[in-house]
Amino acid sequence: MPRRSSGLPVAATVLALSIGAGLAVGAAMKSAPRRPPDSAPGRTARRSHFGGYQVAGRTVTIDAPRSRIFQMWRDPNRLTDFMEGLAAVQVSGDSVTWVVQSPDGRFPVETRLVEERPDEALAWRSAEGADIQIEAKVQLRDAPAGRGTEVEAHVAWRPQGGIVGHWAAMLRGTDPAIRGKQDLKRLKMLLETGEIATSANRKGDD
Amino acid sequence: MRALTWHGKHDVRVDTVPDPQIVNPRDAIIEVTATAICGSDLHLYDAVIPGLQPGDILGHEFMGRVVETGPKSTLKKGDRVVVPFTISCGACFFCGQGQFSACDNSNPVEKQEASELLYGHAVSGLFGYSHMTGGYPGGQAEYVRVPFSDVGPIVIPDGIPDEQVLFLSDILPTGWMAAENCDIQPGDTVAVWGCGPVGLFAIQSALLMGAHQVIAIDHYPGRLDLARGLGAKVIDYTQTHVLEALMEMTGGIGPDAVIDAVGMESHGFAPDRIMDAVKQKIGVGADNIHALRMALMAVRKGGRVSIPGVYGGMADKFPMGALMEKGLQVRTGQTHVQKYTRELLHRILEGEIDTTFLISHRLSLEDAPTGYRNFHGKQNEWTKVVMTPGAASGPAQGGDHG
């Protein structure tokens, strides 16, 4: 497992710049004259790499107030209720360690809480010197006409070296975009219905 | 418990399987007292719906008695209930709109991927209808785990025989919604393709909603007789030019509304496979596509098209021009069963609606494979099969019209 030592604030800046630059280059290559940017979120661009990063994200509307959803994301004991393959979350000040259950056993992903705006946004970024370079953000917006809250989650990570193996194990071969989407849907089920749907006919069945 | 399980094309068996348990807080366990085979179960029997796994328990038209309740269930032990085939949470945006079959929260998340790929969105969970709709064990069994039991099941007063209310689970509301989707106005003619259970209940419903006349189209004499018995005029397409006849029977205008209660046996797991399946089966599929095409050609300008028939994939040679140039309105969808059960139970109790005329054969659950074989192969005589778990195996008991 190679250790990466680049500072993540730097990485995030690089990420932001590279997304912008990549889009500009992509747009310039597509056609001339250059197309003006559209209204869609950047991650829905017709490209899968943003610099050296992979980006995945999804928005789900949940019929619950922002405050209730924010509390779920802020409470380490609730995160494991809807995030598949997450064994535990340990919080100590700004430090948040996500203990991931993989087929190879448990391993920690160490992050720092880098943004917290109550009832609006939370963001985590991997700790300096961590094996896995990752940044994740959750944003909450009121949905129109009293339809609840639009919950947008996205994650950017750098799939390199041995990290790929770890990450792939963590995701059990599932596309991270699908995985994140499924976690958001579980959160929606939990908040809207009080339970997570299963077709298991007996406790403990799959 | 004993349950009817699927093992492959035309291979269903009654096996002994583990009893269900309460898994989620809103669950209830139902001891099944009556369960039916639906026309759409034949799609599974023919193995044209992928996403079934050997050992899956089929069945989505069932009722019974509550034997166990989760802490959040509102049912009581001993309640007699009919269970809608659509599993709906009652709390999401769609349930709030009465669009129960579009429920966001009843299809387990890991099972939603297939329908997102195929349809753009995940459909709701259904009992006993493949893993694309959740992989929920079905009701052709002695016991069923019923999720969201505080929303779906409707409690039936004692003293009403099972057979009078069993079809509240699917085909009666499905026929009713098909007619409602016709937005029937005074003087309207409604033409119905297909006189299976859904078509027959759509005929009955359209007449109750005030249609001037209902014209039923099929080729099984037995089924056309049932339609005639409900008050419909009938067309046997093997002896009559349907489009010409419909124009002549509507003063040269055409039916104001049409109902496709036939559906199409072409389903698939991924878009490319569906296209292949349709193209490979063009001889088989064409008849079924033919019914919808005929309906679109027959309906008058500005008319309404209601499609309760089950479609799962894509269709070739869809008459888009007729749809646009005649300004047609199309309404379709899996039935929002929970929206209709109370009103329809009331109409049954008031004697306005009888559903028992449909039942042609009564069997023990132990003889379910015989039921499937005959419902599939002898459609003229076997119009509806109702099965009783726990009953001794034996020859089928005839219905009201044998």
Tab-separated table of C-alpha atoms in Angstrom, chain A:
chain	number	residue	atom	x	y	z
A	1	MET	CA	0.000	0.000	0.000
A	2	PRO	CA	1.733	3.186	-1.127
A	3	ARG	CA	1.319	6.108	1.193
A	4	ARG	CA	0.359	9.367	-0.350
A	5	SER	CA	1.526	12.466	1.387
A	6	SER	CA	0.083	15.292	-0.652
A	7	GLY	CA	-1.995	17.702	1.392
A	8	LEU	CA	-5.653	17.344	0.691
A	9	PRO	CA	-6.583	20.999	0.700
A	10	VAL	CA	-4.147	21.214	-2.196
A	11	ALA	CA	-5.736	18.195	-3.798
A	12	ALA	CA	-9.151	19.746	-3.484
A	13	THR	CA	-7.954	22.907	-5.147
A	14	VAL	CA	-6.388	20.864	-7.895
A	15	LEU	CA	-9.651	18.987	-8.194
A	16	ALA	CA	-11.698	22.150	-8.508
A	17	LEU	CA	-9.302	23.640	-11.035
A	18	SER	CA	-9.051	20.474	-13.045
A	19	ILE	CA	-12.816	20.107	-13.258
A	20	GLY	CA	-13.090	23.655	-14.555
A	21	ALA	CA	-10.167	23.287	-16.913
A	22	GLY	CA	-11.331	19.893	-18.097
A	23	LEU	CA	-14.750	21.219	-18.910
A	24	ALA	CA	-13.262	24.130	-20.803
A	25	VAL	CA	-10.950	21.872	-22.781
A	26	GLY	CA	-13.758	19.423	-23.414
A	27	ALA	CA	-16.050	22.167	-24.577
A	28	ALA	CA	-13.373	23.610	-26.834
A	29	MET	CA	-12.711	20.214	-28.387
A	30	LYS	CA	-16.381	19.453	-28.945
A	31	SER	CA	-17.081	22.212	-31.414
A	32	ALA	CA	-16.349	25.747	-32.407
A	33	PRO	CA	-17.656	28.205	-31.556
A	34	ARG	CA	-17.394	27.210	-27.897
A	35	ARG	CA	-20.667	26.183	-26.293
A	36	PRO	CA	-21.822	28.189	-23.309
A	37	PRO	CA	-22.047	26.217	-20.044
A	38	ASP	CA	-25.441	24.689	-19.263
A	39	SER	CA	-27.347	24.569	-15.967
A	40	ALA	CA	-26.532	20.964	-15.057
A	41	PRO	CA	-24.299	19.989	-12.125
A	42	GLY	CA	-20.678	19.542	-13.206
A	43	ARG	CA	-20.600	15.866	-12.282
A	44	THR	CA	-23.209	15.083	-14.936
A	45	ALA	CA	-20.784	16.141	-17.670
A	46	ARG	CA	-20.150	13.571	-20.375
A	47	ARG	CA	-16.850	12.541	-18.842
A	48	SER	CA	-15.979	10.351	-15.906
A	49	HIS	CA	-12.583	11.690	-14.777
A	50	PHE	CA	-12.011	15.103	-13.307
A	51	GLY	CA	-8.255	15.456	-13.218
A	52	GLY	CA	-7.058	12.390	-11.363
A	53	TYR	CA	-10.333	12.161	-9.473
A	54	GLN	CA	-13.466	10.156	-9.863
A	55	VAL	CA	-16.629	11.988	-8.957
A	56	ALA	CA	-20.003	10.499	-8.119
A	57	GLY	CA	-23.103	12.135	-6.740
A	58	ARG	CA	-26.818	11.896	-6.452
A	59	THR	CA	-29.787	13.930	-5.267
A	60	VAL	CA	-32.801	12.400	-3.534
A	61	THR	CA	-35.875	14.239	-2.280
A	62	ILE	CA	-36.908	13.201	1.218
A	63	ASP	CA	-40.191	14.242	2.792
A	64	ALA	CA	-38.642	15.445	6.048
A	65	PRO	CA	-37.418	18.815	7.329
A	66	ARG	CA	-33.772	19.751	6.790
A	67	SER	CA	-33.063	19.711	10.523
A	68	ARG	CA	-34.102	16.085	10.899
A	69	ILE	CA	-31.985	14.974	7.945
A	70	PHE	CA	-29.010	17.009	9.162
A	71	GLN	CA	-29.189	15.259	12.524
A	72	MET	CA	-29.041	11.867	10.828
A	73	TRP	CA	-25.834	12.804	9.018
A	74	ARG	CA	-24.330	14.358	12.139
A	75	ASP	CA	-25.085	11.398	14.438
A	76	PRO	CA	-22.424	8.669	14.165
A	77	ASN	CA	-24.866	6.122	15.561
A	78	ARG	CA	-27.392	6.750	12.790
A	79	LEU	CA	-24.993	6.717	9.822
A	80	THR	CA	-24.542	2.968	10.081
A	81	ASP	CA	-28.326	2.537	9.895
A	82	PHE	CA	-28.452	3.496	6.226
A	83	MET	CA	-24.873	3.251	4.882
A	84	GLU	CA	-24.227	-0.267	3.687
A	85	GLY	CA	-20.883	-1.779	4.639
A	86	LEU	CA	-20.204	0.822	7.294
A	87	ALA	CA	-19.404	-0.892	10.599
A	88	ALA	CA	-18.964	2.166	12.822
A	89	VAL	CA	-18.199	5.867	12.842
A	90	GLN	CA	-15.883	7.298	15.506
A	91	VAL	CA	-15.925	11.037	16.182
A	92	SER	CA	-13.352	12.963	18.153
A	93	GLY	CA	-13.531	16.714	17.732
A	94	ASP	CA	-13.122	17.423	13.998
A	95	SER	CA	-11.746	13.969	13.376
A	96	VAL	CA	-14.197	11.443	11.922
A	97	THR	CA	-13.127	7.851	11.328
A	98	TRP	CA	-15.326	5.690	9.122
A	99	VAL	CA	-14.815	2.018	9.894
A	100	VAL	CA	-15.573	0.192	6.690
A	101	GLN	CA	-16.485	-3.482	6.597
A	102	SER	CA	-14.972	-5.177	3.570
A	103	PRO	CA	-14.612	-8.833	2.629
A	104	ASP	CA	-10.965	-8.498	3.767
A	105	GLY	CA	-11.984	-7.238	7.186
A	106	ARG	CA	-12.509	-3.839	8.733
A	107	PHE	CA	-10.371	-0.852	7.907
A	108	PRO	CA	-10.582	2.782	8.981
A	109	VAL	CA	-10.953	5.751	6.673
A	110	GLU	CA	-9.753	8.798	8.595
A	111	THR	CA	-11.320	12.125	7.702
A	112	ARG	CA	-11.810	15.568	9.116
A	113	LEU	CA	-15.076	17.461	9.211
A	114	VAL	CA	-14.151	20.439	7.057
A	115	GLU	CA	-17.518	22.113	6.709
A	116	GLU	CA	-20.537	22.235	8.948
A	117	ARG	CA	-23.405	24.596	8.287
A	118	PRO	CA	-26.333	23.489	10.459
A	119	ASP	CA	-29.294	22.195	8.441
A	120	GLU	CA	-27.470	23.086	5.204
A	121	ALA	CA	-24.204	21.270	4.577
A	122	LEU	CA	-21.582	18.890	5.896
A	123	ALA	CA	-18.281	17.972	4.246
A	124	TRP	CA	-15.511	15.587	5.141
A	125	ARG	CA	-12.029	15.294	3.687
A	126	SER	CA	-9.464	12.585	4.291
A	127	ALA	CA	-6.893	13.385	6.944
A	128	GLU	CA	-3.428	14.485	5.840
A	129	GLY	CA	-1.257	11.553	4.997
A	130	ALA	CA	-4.206	9.168	4.835
A	131	ASP	CA	-4.091	6.184	2.489
A	132	ILE	CA	-7.290	7.114	0.786
A	133	GLN	CA	-7.805	10.535	-0.701
A	134	ILE	CA	-11.451	11.335	-0.620
A	135	GLU	CA	-13.787	14.241	-0.160
A	136	ALA	CA	-17.498	13.922	0.480
A	137	LYS	CA	-20.181	16.540	0.885
A	138	VAL	CA	-23.853	16.517	1.759
A	139	GLN	CA	-26.023	19.529	0.998
A	140	LEU	CA	-29.633	20.107	2.029
A	141	ARG	CA	-32.074	22.390	0.223
A	142	ASP	CA	-35.794	22.926	0.688
A	143	ALA	CA	-37.695	21.152	-2.084
A	144	PRO	CA	-40.358	23.210	-3.868
A	145	ALA	CA	-43.972	23.393	-2.716
A	146	GLY	CA	-43.452	21.686	0.619
A	147	ARG	CA	-42.141	18.472	-0.900
A	148	GLY	CA	-39.518	18.122	1.796
A	149	THR	CA	-35.767	18.395	1.353
A	150	GLU	CA	-33.480	17.817	-1.601
A	151	VAL	CA	-30.509	15.887	-0.266
A	152	GLU	CA	-27.469	16.055	-2.508
A	153	ALA	CA	-24.454	13.939	-1.726
A	154	HIS	CA	-21.301	13.749	-3.771
A	155	VAL	CA	-17.934	12.190	-3.346
A	156	ALA	CA	-14.625	12.721	-5.135
A	157	TRP	CA	-11.760	10.290	-4.709
A	158	ARG	CA	-8.444	9.487	-6.268
A	159	PRO	CA	-8.316	5.901	-7.467
A	160	GLN	CA	-4.607	5.114	-7.467
A	161	GLY	CA	-2.254	2.347	-6.439
A	162	GLY	CA	-3.363	0.123	-3.623
A	163	ILE	CA	-6.208	2.444	-2.879
A	164	VAL	CA	-8.085	0.930	-5.753
A	165	GLY	CA	-7.989	-2.420	-4.090
A	166	HIS	CA	-9.232	-1.080	-0.812
A	167	TRP	CA	-11.885	1.021	-2.394
A	168	ALA	CA	-13.044	-1.755	-4.644
A	169	ALA	CA	-13.265	-4.052	-1.650
A	170	MET	CA	-15.203	-1.468	0.256
A	171	LEU	CA	-17.644	-1.170	-2.566
A	172	ARG	CA	-17.750	-4.913	-3.136
A	173	GLY	CA	-17.480	-4.400	-6.838
A	174	THR	CA	-20.326	-1.941	-7.014
A	175	ASP	CA	-20.126	1.317	-8.884
A	176	PRO	CA	-19.705	4.038	-6.220
A	177	ALA	CA	-22.379	6.147	-7.866
A	178	ILE	CA	-24.820	3.278	-7.445
A	179	ARG	CA	-23.612	2.647	-3.922
A	180	GLY	CA	-24.090	6.253	-2.828
A	181	LYS	CA	-27.467	6.395	-4.483
A	182	GLN	CA	-28.543	3.258	-2.630
A	183	ASP	CA	-27.424	4.720	0.699
A	184	LEU	CA	-29.472	7.859	0.014
A	185	LYS	CA	-32.508	5.731	-0.820
A	186	ARG	CA	-32.116	3.826	2.442
A	187	LEU	CA	-31.974	7.128	4.308
A	188	LYS	CA	-35.163	8.185	2.513
A	189	MET	CA	-36.921	4.945	3.450
A	190	LEU	CA	-35.839	5.231	7.060
A	191	LEU	CA	-37.021	8.828	7.403
A	192	GLU	CA	-40.251	8.480	5.437
A	193	THR	CA	-41.405	5.041	6.589
A	194	GLY	CA	-39.433	4.259	9.740
A	195	GLU	CA	-37.917	1.149	8.189
A	196	ILE	CA	-35.824	-0.051	5.263
A	197	ALA	CA	-37.708	-2.199	2.766
A	198	THR	CA	-36.638	-5.810	2.435
A	199	SER	CA	-38.131	-8.825	0.730
A	200	ALA	CA	-36.498	-11.156	3.246
A	201	ASN	CA	-39.105	-13.551	4.596
A	202	ARG	CA	-37.218	-14.211	7.798
A	203	LYS	CA	-34.917	-12.220	10.041
A	204	GLY	CA	-31.339	-12.472	8.888
A	205	ASP	CA	-32.235	-13.683	5.376
A	206	ASP	CA	-30.942	-11.674	2.457
